[in-house]
Amino acid sequence: MIAVIGFQFFMFSSGVKSDVNMLKSLGRKVWSIGFLSVFLPLLLGFGALKMTTGRETLFFVNFAAATSYSITSFPVIVTLLTDLKLLNSELGRLGLSTAQVSDVFSLFLIFFLSVLKVISQETYSKENIFIIVGFIVFVAGILKPALHSLVKKLRNGMPMKDIYIYLIMSLFLGSVFLSHSYGQSAIFAPYIIGLAVPSGPPLGSALVEKFEVVSGLFLPLFVTTCGMRLDLLETKYTAEISIPAAVSIVVITLSKFLVCFVSHSYFWELPKSNAAAFAVVMCSRGVVELAFYTFLSDQQIVKDESFVFMLLMVVLFSGLIPFFVTCLYNPTKSYAEHHIRSLTHSDSDSELQIISCIHAPGDVTAVIRLLDASCGGDSPIAVTVLHHMKLVAQSTPIFISHRKERLILCEYIYSVNVINLFNEFEQNTRGSVSVNAVTAVSPPTSMHGDICSVAVDKLASLIIIPFHIRWWKQDGTIESEDHALRELNCRVLESAPCSVAILVDRCNNIPRKPVSKDDELSLTYDVAMIFLGGNDDREALTFALRMAEDTRVRLSVVHLIAPYNGVSGGNEGVNINCQDFESTHDYMAMRDVKEREYIAYSEMIAEDAAATASIVRSIMDEHELIVIGRRNMEDDVPQTAGLKEWCEHPELGVLGDLILSNETESTSSLLVIQKQQQKKCSKLIPTCTCLQMGLKVH
């Protein structure tokens, strides 16, 4: 009994997490797939049972068996996608939408089956039917509107009281009592009560916080008790029961797979592997189906042989489906196959697409300040502000573009302040920056999927993400350290379809300095770019040069060179090995910098890491922002030799970690840029290229 109540707690919590209002926004394609994936397998399975069973078998028994194989459980799909970290991927969003529709039709079938069960009983009583119908009417017509009205008042400032939790808990326990008293399934009533509760804060999150502990404790016990009923050796198998059960399972599973596979391929024209993964997900079986099969066995609606096949199907599918989905679907594959998107490959005259991620209110000011210093050139900037929020007490991730959705949705997810600040910034830039605010509510473990998807859709060249450590403005001590954000940043660096910049904000307390006393409105922004060489450094240099196009920005480029470096000077006749592809491009980049008179260029020789640290300290005291390339941790050059053994923040690279170390004691902000990760191409370059540059070929 305790195990069953634990399962009912789980069903109630799953209902609370489900957002019924999302059904209104689903298109006809999703509704069509959801309908066909339930009713077509049901009809085929029921026909297979009628053909393989004897005439004496009751209609209700065949219909109950076919229904149990055909239903799709939304909580099971959510659990599977969450475990695979695919909840907010393309597959996850489509799977959740289709499963939510299928769940509606499955609930209808369970309701119809409950009524049919009452009618088929010898002691037929109309009172039982009235109670079932009355329960549905009460939940849909009275309880749901009342709870929605309560949530509106709570969001408008009315205090949250424990009495609300106790009343809903009483209704839940009452539904459990009704289920047991009238011999109905343990799935139906608690789940319906949960669906009536508005998901998310403040009411839904409070309920889930209290109920998840109970369901997490007793749900494994329920699964164990169900598994203990399985006795493969003692069960007597007969052809009259085993063959219909096996045939119906195969027919229904194959028909559900084919419906989902063909529909996915027809409607969306995506790769066949994605369609197969989607079809496999929709065939999932889990604890909800296990509970339904156990109920049918306890009510003696299905025989022991059929129950054995049902449990084996749950065990087999639970073990194989995650493996198949992992093999068939890789969400990062679409990012890796994306075209080259970086700052160095973008057209200097075209609009620059940037994705800026916001995780906390403190990130807004730093990002706006950086964008403000980067928009003074001739080419405009299009910024997509991605406000990320943690998914709490909800099953379905939320993705909202605030230029299209209603303001009430923005208020619900607390994004109004972020939107207003960036809208104000857009107005102040007078057309040089366009801002599109987007809010994504998803689990922290899969937030990188949202970032990469938006970057692909917007054809972005740069993603700006905040560093996971925040400092107090007064004394520079650490205010907070978010390890989940650090993991997210590492995932973005690994799978981003374009270049990535990590913004370390440490100088919000430093005001900009006026150029002259006569023009207090003209402010400068001192920026230093430390160049060592390589793809990441050239990408960082490109961004720094873009900032330098703004007359308010004073850029200093410091080229740290090792002794006897062949590309240090940039004069005619400098020796360089043309097989060194990276050195050639570094030389060309430095030559371009030296030709720009408005940039302060200097070369400094750094024999070792100690000399580099000394130079960096002197630079940081004079600048508000330091721009560097992340550089691969495996690229060990004399200027940073030995630093990677002491590196605490590999996501910043050895030089970024050195700048951020306590020994520097600086309040300068830091921007670390990594160029889009691509497969290494051949390092051979034509000899004529070197000759055109005026270099001596070895």
XYZ file of C-alpha atoms in Angstrom:
698
model
C 0.000 0.000 0.000
C 2.825 2.411 0.875
C 4.532 1.649 -2.450
C 1.312 2.391 -4.364
C 0.872 5.702 -2.548
C 4.473 6.553 -3.432
C 3.667 5.971 -7.097
C 0.566 8.143 -6.792
C 2.729 10.914 -5.330
C 4.906 10.559 -8.430
C 1.900 10.827 -10.754
C 0.621 13.873 -8.887
C 4.023 15.585 -9.113
C 4.234 14.741 -12.825
C 0.824 16.319 -13.350
C 1.875 19.462 -11.485
C 4.998 19.791 -13.663
C 2.988 19.485 -16.887
C 1.830 22.710 -18.497
C -1.568 22.022 -20.050
C -1.634 25.483 -21.637
C 1.194 24.426 -23.964
C -1.337 22.293 -25.863
C -2.916 25.464 -27.257
C 0.268 26.478 -29.056
C 0.904 23.119 -30.754
C 0.345 22.867 -34.498
C -1.760 20.467 -36.500
C 1.232 18.314 -37.401
C 1.983 17.519 -33.763
C -1.687 16.838 -33.023
C -1.878 14.531 -36.032
C 1.171 12.514 -35.004
C -0.043 12.338 -31.391
C -3.459 11.086 -32.485
C -2.174 8.533 -34.993
C 0.542 7.210 -32.643
C -2.160 6.152 -30.163
C -5.267 5.188 -32.121
C -3.741 3.498 -35.181
C -1.700 1.034 -33.046
C -4.811 0.579 -30.881
C -6.954 -0.436 -33.858
C -4.298 -2.733 -35.326
C -3.534 -4.298 -31.959
C -7.192 -4.811 -31.163
C -7.693 -6.430 -34.574
C -4.702 -8.711 -33.995
C -6.120 -9.784 -30.621
C -9.543 -10.486 -32.130
C -7.955 -12.651 -34.814
C -5.693 -14.638 -32.463
C -8.002 -15.111 -29.472
C -11.086 -17.267 -29.164
C -14.595 -15.988 -29.567
C -15.272 -16.483 -25.861
C -12.801 -13.697 -24.987
C -14.667 -10.607 -23.859
C -14.498 -7.370 -25.821
C -13.426 -5.526 -22.668
C -10.430 -7.829 -22.114
C -9.106 -7.377 -25.658
C -9.710 -3.631 -25.554
C -7.947 -3.297 -22.179
C -4.903 -5.227 -23.426
C -4.703 -3.227 -26.662
C -5.082 0.048 -24.754
C -2.316 -0.852 -22.311
C 0.110 -1.466 -25.183
C -0.928 1.629 -27.173
C -0.882 4.428 -24.594
C 1.999 6.916 -24.443
C 2.889 8.327 -21.037
C 4.146 11.903 -20.891
C 5.960 11.431 -17.517
C 7.895 8.479 -18.954
C 8.999 10.461 -22.028
C 10.052 13.388 -19.808
C 12.106 11.109 -17.573
C 13.823 9.471 -20.552
C 14.726 12.760 -22.239
C 15.904 14.247 -18.944
C 18.195 11.297 -18.259
C 19.641 11.556 -21.769
C 20.022 15.361 -21.383
C 17.945 15.925 -24.516
C 15.068 17.804 -22.930
C 15.591 21.052 -24.844
C 17.149 19.584 -27.982
C 15.288 19.450 -31.291
C 14.376 15.822 -30.605
C 13.390 16.632 -27.037
C 11.056 19.485 -27.942
C 9.301 17.482 -30.638
C 9.131 14.409 -28.409
C 7.659 16.358 -25.498
C 5.077 18.077 -27.697
C 3.964 14.829 -29.315
C 3.989 12.956 -26.006
C 1.823 15.652 -24.425
C -0.773 15.239 -27.176
C -0.570 11.446 -26.987
C -0.964 11.674 -23.226
C -4.279 13.510 -23.665
C -5.652 10.742 -25.894
C -4.215 8.102 -23.547
C -6.054 9.678 -20.618
C -9.231 9.621 -22.681
C -8.737 5.900 -23.352
C -8.114 5.215 -19.655
C -11.261 7.174 -18.773
C -13.258 5.226 -21.373
C -11.735 1.979 -20.089
C -12.770 2.876 -16.524
C -16.364 3.439 -17.617
C -16.293 0.249 -19.692
C -14.993 -1.675 -16.682
C -17.909 -0.499 -14.541
C -20.438 -1.409 -17.236
C -18.922 -4.881 -17.754
C -19.211 -5.789 -14.072
C -22.028 -8.096 -13.006
C -23.007 -5.755 -10.163
C -23.414 -2.820 -12.524
C -24.082 0.468 -10.698
C -24.769 3.840 -12.297
C -23.408 5.485 -9.147
C -19.854 4.505 -10.073
C -20.156 6.108 -13.512
C -21.588 9.290 -12.005
C -18.664 9.458 -9.582
C -16.093 9.093 -12.396
C -17.801 11.698 -14.586
C -18.437 13.978 -11.605
C -14.757 13.833 -10.652
C -13.709 15.005 -14.131
C -16.305 17.806 -14.113
C -15.222 18.964 -10.650
C -11.530 19.117 -11.577
C -12.025 20.806 -14.956
C -14.898 23.120 -14.073
C -14.248 24.116 -10.454
C -10.782 23.173 -9.176
C -8.693 24.292 -12.169
C -10.255 27.812 -12.464
C -10.012 28.276 -8.682
C -6.318 27.359 -8.614
C -5.532 29.630 -11.568
C -7.277 32.508 -9.787
C -5.237 31.761 -6.649
C -1.963 31.769 -8.593
C -2.778 35.170 -10.153
C -3.294 36.622 -6.692
C -0.034 35.079 -5.456
C 1.893 36.588 -8.360
C 0.354 39.970 -7.617
C 1.836 39.965 -4.133
C -0.548 37.959 -1.969
C 1.490 35.971 0.586
C 1.842 32.221 0.185
C 0.186 30.338 3.048
C 0.584 26.727 4.097
C -3.182 26.269 4.093
C -3.144 26.278 0.266
C -0.677 23.401 0.240
C -2.734 21.467 2.799
C -5.968 21.927 0.833
C -4.397 20.627 -2.383
C -2.830 17.748 -0.464
C -6.274 16.901 0.939
C -7.722 16.844 -2.578
C -4.890 14.571 -3.691
C -5.481 12.141 -0.813
C -9.211 12.249 -1.548
C -8.552 11.233 -5.148
C -6.389 8.351 -3.901
C -9.242 7.221 -1.633
C -11.725 7.364 -4.529
C -9.417 5.297 -6.754
C -9.092 2.517 -4.185
C -12.766 2.609 -3.130
C -14.144 2.183 -6.637
C -11.481 -0.144 -8.011
C -9.986 2.288 -10.509
C -6.408 2.646 -11.709
C -3.914 4.445 -9.474
C -2.809 6.476 -12.499
C -5.955 8.369 -13.332
C -7.175 10.451 -10.368
C -3.876 11.777 -8.866
C -2.574 12.716 -12.313
C -5.768 14.629 -13.149
C -5.544 16.556 -9.854
C -1.922 17.433 -10.645
C -2.818 18.692 -14.117
C -5.263 21.155 -12.555
C -2.445 22.870 -10.637
C -0.659 25.651 -12.601
C 2.943 24.591 -13.231
C 5.947 26.568 -12.076
C 6.249 29.088 -9.261
C 4.787 29.987 -6.885
C 2.243 27.204 -6.243
C 3.506 24.412 -8.485
C 7.107 24.709 -7.333
C 6.063 24.641 -3.665
C 4.066 21.439 -4.196
C 6.790 19.702 -6.191
C 9.385 20.581 -3.564
C 7.331 18.814 -0.910
C 6.109 15.834 -2.938
C 9.266 14.905 -4.857
C 10.993 13.745 -1.685
C 8.184 11.277 -0.981
C 7.914 10.016 -4.549
C 11.695 9.671 -4.844
C 11.754 7.598 -1.660
C 8.868 5.215 -2.351
C 8.836 4.982 -6.155
C 11.760 2.482 -6.262
C 9.851 0.429 -3.704
C 6.838 0.373 -6.010
C 8.938 -0.781 -8.963
C 10.493 -3.500 -6.780
C 7.108 -4.822 -5.624
C 5.887 -4.938 -9.219
C 9.000 -6.825 -10.296
C 8.551 -9.366 -7.503
C 5.313 -10.493 -9.178
C 7.285 -11.710 -12.184
C 7.895 -15.452 -11.983
C 9.111 -16.847 -15.284
C 9.530 -20.433 -14.064
C 6.297 -20.940 -12.158
C 4.063 -19.319 -14.759
C 2.211 -21.827 -16.941
C 2.319 -20.794 -20.579
C -0.438 -21.724 -23.010
C -0.623 -21.009 -26.711
C -4.114 -19.536 -26.364
C -2.809 -16.667 -24.239
C 0.921 -16.357 -25.034
C 0.585 -16.110 -28.826
C -2.052 -13.309 -28.807
C -0.033 -11.377 -26.216
C 3.223 -11.656 -28.188
C 1.561 -10.873 -31.533
C -0.288 -7.820 -30.197
C 2.883 -6.425 -28.612
C 4.826 -6.771 -31.873
C 2.007 -5.337 -34.016
C 1.384 -2.347 -31.759
C 5.073 -1.545 -31.252
C 5.893 -1.763 -34.963
C 2.838 0.259 -35.961
C 3.655 2.978 -33.412
C 7.265 3.079 -34.606
C 6.273 3.285 -38.279
C 3.632 5.957 -37.669
C 6.116 8.173 -35.841
C 8.967 7.484 -38.259
C 6.956 8.120 -41.436
C 5.150 11.160 -39.992
C 8.401 12.732 -38.796
C 10.068 12.163 -42.173
C 7.057 13.481 -44.108
C 6.292 16.593 -42.074
C 9.808 17.832 -41.265
C 12.060 16.208 -43.894
C 14.874 15.709 -41.406
C 17.563 12.990 -41.469
C 16.298 9.426 -41.186
C 18.354 8.837 -38.053
C 16.530 11.692 -36.298
C 13.176 10.264 -37.372
C 14.185 6.832 -36.092
C 15.299 8.295 -32.764
C 11.985 10.136 -32.433
C 10.035 6.957 -33.192
C 12.064 4.991 -30.648
C 11.407 7.635 -27.981
C 7.662 7.451 -28.621
C 7.774 3.675 -28.083
C 9.203 4.091 -24.577
C 7.817 2.155 -21.647
C 8.371 2.979 -17.999
C 6.947 3.089 -14.516
C 3.525 4.396 -15.626
C 2.960 1.465 -17.986
C 4.298 -0.857 -15.289
C 1.671 0.429 -12.861
C -1.100 0.066 -15.448
C -0.088 -3.524 -16.256
C -0.009 -4.358 -12.548
C -3.495 -2.893 -12.105
C -4.842 -5.031 -14.974
C -3.265 -8.110 -13.393
C -4.621 -7.329 -9.921
C -8.113 -6.878 -11.355
C -7.687 -10.206 -13.193
C -8.379 -8.513 -16.500
C -5.254 -10.090 -18.027
C -3.838 -13.525 -17.272
C -0.448 -14.272 -15.738
C 1.072 -15.154 -19.125
C 0.083 -11.790 -20.581
C 1.371 -10.005 -17.493
C 4.751 -11.698 -17.921
C 4.975 -10.414 -21.505
C 3.992 -6.927 -20.331
C 6.682 -6.774 -17.651
C 9.332 -8.183 -19.986
C 8.435 -5.507 -22.526
C 8.923 -2.770 -19.903
C 12.280 -4.191 -18.813
C 13.492 -4.714 -22.385
C 12.402 -1.305 -23.639
C 13.763 0.518 -20.588
C 17.197 -0.962 -21.207
C 17.423 -0.766 -24.998
C 15.686 2.498 -25.892
C 18.240 4.835 -24.198
C 21.017 2.971 -26.008
C 19.290 3.247 -29.401
C 18.501 6.938 -28.939
C 22.117 7.678 -28.031
C 23.349 5.859 -31.143
C 20.822 7.452 -33.501
C 20.783 11.038 -32.302
C 23.618 13.410 -31.512
C 22.459 17.020 -30.963
C 25.964 18.423 -31.369
C 26.306 16.965 -34.868
C 24.275 19.770 -36.413
C 26.546 22.325 -34.736
C 29.725 20.621 -35.913
C 28.513 20.450 -39.511
C 27.675 24.128 -39.519
C 29.506 26.515 -41.833
C 32.516 28.487 -40.674
C 31.282 31.282 -38.404
C 33.972 33.419 -36.846
C 34.992 37.057 -36.605
C 37.938 36.649 -38.940
C 35.722 35.085 -41.635
C 32.872 37.598 -41.302
C 32.535 40.496 -43.721
C 33.678 43.699 -42.062
C 30.923 45.668 -43.811
C 28.063 43.277 -43.010
C 25.975 43.078 -39.864
C 27.734 41.198 -37.067
C 25.517 38.637 -35.325
C 26.284 38.193 -31.607
C 24.608 35.959 -29.016
C 24.884 37.367 -25.495
C 23.975 35.092 -22.583
C 22.532 36.485 -19.345
C 22.261 34.303 -16.249
C 22.044 36.864 -13.431
C 21.166 40.569 -13.118
C 24.854 41.392 -12.624
C 25.662 40.165 -16.140
C 23.569 42.848 -17.851
C 25.728 45.882 -17.086
C 28.968 44.194 -18.132
C 27.550 42.963 -21.435
C 25.966 46.315 -22.289
C 29.227 48.094 -21.565
C 31.156 45.719 -23.819
C 28.618 46.051 -26.652
C 28.572 49.816 -26.261
C 32.331 49.900 -26.805
C 32.029 47.673 -29.886
C 29.336 49.465 -31.872
C 31.168 52.595 -33.004
C 32.251 51.236 -36.378
C 30.572 51.452 -39.774
C 29.006 47.970 -39.699
C 26.004 47.438 -37.392
C 25.661 44.784 -34.693
C 22.669 42.488 -34.216
C 22.551 41.168 -30.649
C 20.347 38.299 -29.522
C 20.116 38.481 -25.736
C 19.519 34.987 -24.385
C 18.214 35.235 -20.826
C 18.644 31.812 -19.284
C 16.588 30.641 -16.325
C 16.606 27.333 -14.502
C 13.644 25.026 -15.135
C 11.886 24.641 -11.779
C 8.822 22.448 -11.136
C 8.094 22.106 -14.850
C 8.542 19.319 -17.369
C 8.570 21.303 -20.600
C 11.342 23.809 -21.438
C 10.137 27.285 -22.402
C 11.552 29.364 -25.229
C 10.100 32.856 -25.780
C 11.044 35.637 -28.171
C 9.812 38.791 -26.457
C 9.114 40.633 -29.656
C 6.378 38.133 -30.431
C 4.966 36.953 -27.112
C 2.664 38.759 -24.728
C 4.041 40.813 -21.867
C 2.283 38.670 -19.277
C 4.581 35.791 -20.179
C 7.573 38.025 -19.596
C 6.280 38.966 -16.161
C 5.742 35.334 -15.307
C 9.372 34.408 -15.944
C 10.846 37.566 -14.454
C 12.598 38.820 -17.588
C 11.067 42.293 -17.717
C 14.079 44.077 -16.179
C 16.531 42.441 -18.580
C 14.348 43.283 -21.576
C 13.888 46.903 -20.528
C 17.612 47.491 -19.993
C 18.580 46.153 -23.403
C 15.719 47.976 -25.123
C 16.955 51.200 -23.556
C 20.489 50.415 -24.729
C 19.211 49.804 -28.273
C 17.483 53.181 -28.323
C 20.615 54.972 -27.134
C 22.793 53.486 -29.884
C 20.740 55.219 -32.611
C 20.522 52.285 -34.982
C 24.038 50.902 -34.710
C 22.819 48.012 -32.518
C 19.615 45.986 -32.887
C 18.533 43.864 -29.925
C 16.272 40.828 -29.842
C 15.577 39.502 -26.343
C 14.905 35.798 -25.868
C 14.173 33.877 -22.676
C 14.997 30.183 -22.367
C 13.865 28.193 -19.323
C 15.618 24.827 -19.311
C 17.647 22.469 -17.071
C 21.227 23.644 -16.394
C 22.664 20.434 -17.838
C 21.204 21.166 -21.279
C 21.291 24.961 -21.490
C 24.187 24.783 -23.944
C 21.769 23.261 -26.454
C 19.675 26.448 -26.393
C 22.748 28.609 -26.886
C 24.069 26.590 -29.821
C 20.630 26.325 -31.465
C 20.110 30.082 -31.334
C 23.622 30.642 -32.687
C 22.884 28.360 -35.652
C 19.502 29.968 -36.341
C 20.905 33.502 -36.196
C 24.088 32.650 -38.148
C 26.031 34.162 -35.269
C 29.758 34.789 -35.416
C 30.292 35.213 -31.670
C 28.743 33.940 -28.435
C 29.432 35.976 -25.281
C 29.065 34.042 -22.029
C 29.685 35.331 -18.487
C 32.372 33.886 -16.244
C 31.171 31.755 -13.353
C 32.832 33.897 -10.643
C 31.464 37.288 -9.598
C 33.262 39.831 -7.424
C 32.142 42.485 -4.983
C 32.538 45.955 -6.436
C 33.861 47.474 -3.207
C 36.909 45.392 -2.317
C 37.185 42.885 -5.164
C 36.496 39.797 -3.034
C 34.544 36.916 -4.551
C 30.796 37.382 -4.252
C 29.647 34.055 -5.694
C 30.956 31.074 -7.636
C 28.483 29.129 -9.777
C 29.859 25.680 -10.606
C 26.844 24.852 -12.788
C 27.618 27.926 -14.897
C 31.228 26.815 -15.210
C 30.133 23.419 -16.539
C 27.801 25.175 -18.957
C 30.626 27.387 -20.238
C 32.831 24.354 -20.830
C 30.060 22.643 -22.824
C 29.589 25.750 -24.945
C 33.332 25.933 -25.649
C 33.281 22.304 -26.789
C 30.207 22.368 -29.047
C 29.657 25.976 -30.156
C 29.019 26.478 -33.896
C 30.930 29.778 -33.878
C 33.509 31.687 -31.854
C 33.011 32.018 -28.098
C 34.022 34.819 -25.726
C 34.070 34.503 -21.934
C 33.540 37.865 -20.248
C 35.095 38.282 -16.804
C 33.653 41.423 -15.229
C 35.766 43.059 -12.500
C 35.612 46.790 -13.155
C 32.000 47.946 -12.937
C 33.108 50.241 -10.155
C 35.640 52.035 -12.418
C 34.090 55.015 -14.206
C 35.155 55.950 -17.693
C 37.634 58.759 -17.914
C 36.849 61.980 -19.782
C 39.104 62.834 -22.689
C 39.299 66.463 -21.676
C 37.837 68.800 -19.117
C 36.080 70.757 -21.866
C 34.157 67.699 -23.085
C 32.925 65.737 -20.084
C 30.495 63.771 -22.286
C 33.291 62.301 -24.384
C 34.487 59.206 -22.546
C 37.264 56.787 -23.311
C 37.604 53.067 -22.828
C 41.177 51.823 -22.481
C 41.557 48.361 -24.022
C 44.676 46.222 -24.305
C 45.084 43.203 -26.559
C 47.881 40.775 -25.665
C 48.997 38.825 -28.719
C 51.001 35.614 -28.635
C 49.924 34.027 -31.908
C 47.548 31.378 -33.181
C 43.924 31.130 -34.269
C 42.413 32.277 -30.976
C 44.722 35.268 -30.685
C 43.937 36.381 -34.228
C 40.222 36.050 -33.486
C 40.642 38.151 -30.332
C 42.650 40.690 -32.334
C 39.838 40.964 -34.884
C 37.348 41.807 -32.130
C 39.757 44.313 -30.576
C 40.251 46.018 -33.952
C 36.492 46.283 -34.306
C 36.340 47.994 -30.921
C 39.110 50.370 -32.001
C 36.890 51.695 -34.803
C 34.982 53.529 -32.077
C 36.678 56.858 -31.383
C 35.983 56.446 -27.672
C 38.139 53.311 -27.493
C 41.906 53.540 -27.121
C 43.413 50.217 -28.139
C 46.915 49.048 -27.299
C 48.217 45.871 -28.921
C 51.082 44.228 -27.078
C 52.903 41.526 -29.019
C 54.749 39.170 -26.684
C 57.552 37.509 -28.614
C 60.093 34.925 -27.649
C 63.785 35.566 -28.232
C 64.847 35.018 -31.868
C 61.228 34.920 -33.058
C 61.177 35.040 -36.848
C 57.901 36.981 -37.087
C 58.556 39.628 -34.505
C 59.570 42.606 -36.564
C 57.463 42.439 -39.660
C 60.130 44.085 -41.867
C 61.205 43.088 -45.323
C 63.457 40.082 -45.401
C 62.485 38.554 -42.076
C 63.207 34.858 -42.014
C 60.176 32.612 -41.658
C 59.491 28.992 -42.438
C 56.691 28.836 -44.981
C 55.690 25.446 -43.654
C 54.558 27.227 -40.475
C 51.053 28.226 -41.473
C 50.219 29.857 -38.129
C 53.327 32.068 -38.074
C 52.549 33.340 -41.540
C 49.072 34.463 -40.549
C 50.390 35.955 -37.325
C 52.857 38.037 -39.340
C 50.108 39.300 -41.641
C 47.909 40.197 -38.676
C 50.669 42.184 -36.972
C 51.518 43.973 -40.200
C 47.896 45.067 -40.497
C 47.944 46.384 -36.929
C 51.105 48.411 -37.485
C 49.538 50.112 -40.499
C 46.737 51.540 -38.340
C 47.968 54.785 -36.857
C 45.222 55.024 -34.234
C 46.419 51.811 -32.532
C 49.296 51.815 -30.060
C 51.444 48.840 -31.056
C 54.392 47.553 -29.046
C 56.574 44.475 -28.986
C 57.966 43.012 -25.808
C 60.359 40.117 -25.465
C 59.289 37.523 -22.902
C 61.930 34.904 -22.270
C 59.758 32.838 -19.955
C 56.527 32.804 -17.962
C 57.972 35.040 -15.230
C 58.705 37.782 -17.773
C 55.216 37.374 -19.227
C 53.637 37.744 -15.787
C 55.621 40.917 -15.155
C 54.526 42.433 -18.475
C 50.892 41.482 -17.875
C 50.848 43.165 -14.455
C 52.127 46.398 -15.927
C 49.517 46.323 -18.669
C 46.570 45.598 -16.380
C 47.155 48.655 -14.212
C 46.628 50.957 -17.184
C 43.601 49.415 -18.935
C 39.972 48.683 -18.136
C 39.645 45.669 -20.435
C 42.157 43.036 -21.487
C 41.376 41.034 -24.646
C 43.234 37.760 -25.239
C 42.875 34.505 -27.134
C 42.098 31.378 -25.156
C 44.699 29.259 -26.960
C 44.779 25.503 -26.689
C 46.170 24.246 -23.393
C 48.426 21.924 -25.366
C 50.094 24.821 -27.192
C 53.074 25.435 -24.951
C 55.203 28.407 -26.127
C 58.246 29.848 -24.317
C 56.249 32.890 -23.135
C 53.866 30.696 -21.098
C 55.966 27.574 -20.524
C 55.121 25.858 -17.259
C 51.954 27.834 -16.549
C 49.501 25.106 -17.523
C 50.578 22.962 -14.557
C 49.286 25.726 -12.256
C 46.200 26.628 -14.295
C 43.018 26.716 -12.162
C 40.641 27.858 -14.914
C 41.441 25.995 -18.164
C 38.421 27.594 -19.865
C 40.344 30.888 -19.790
C 43.615 29.460 -21.077
C 46.955 29.808 -19.322
C 47.264 33.535 -19.993
C 43.707 34.259 -18.878
C 44.248 32.233 -15.721
C 47.431 34.194 -15.041
C 45.579 37.511 -15.406
C 42.834 36.309 -13.072
C 45.194 34.996 -10.392
C 45.326 36.630 -6.996
C 48.907 37.743 -7.576
C 47.874 40.336 -10.162
C 45.458 42.136 -7.790
C 43.854 44.035 -10.660
C 40.276 45.173 -11.269
C 40.573 45.084 -15.060
C 37.931 43.089 -16.873
C 38.944 40.255 -19.145
C 37.585 38.994 -22.462
C 38.859 35.573 -23.524
C 37.988 34.561 -27.099
C 38.109 31.124 -28.659
C 37.760 30.787 -32.417
C 35.256 28.312 -33.813
C 36.670 24.816 -33.455
C 37.383 23.285 -36.874
C 39.286 20.272 -38.070
C 42.927 21.021 -38.623
C 43.698 21.697 -42.223
C 46.994 21.287 -43.968
C 49.704 23.615 -42.759
C 51.283 23.846 -46.203
C 50.960 27.207 -47.969
C 52.087 28.127 -51.457
C 55.588 29.507 -51.815
C 54.259 32.419 -53.847
C 52.318 33.639 -50.831
C 55.530 34.011 -48.843
C 57.250 35.746 -51.708
C 54.382 38.229 -52.045
C 54.802 39.031 -48.332
C 58.492 39.768 -48.828
C 59.699 36.825 -46.740
C 62.724 34.663 -47.348
C 61.768 31.062 -48.010
C 63.785 28.292 -46.385
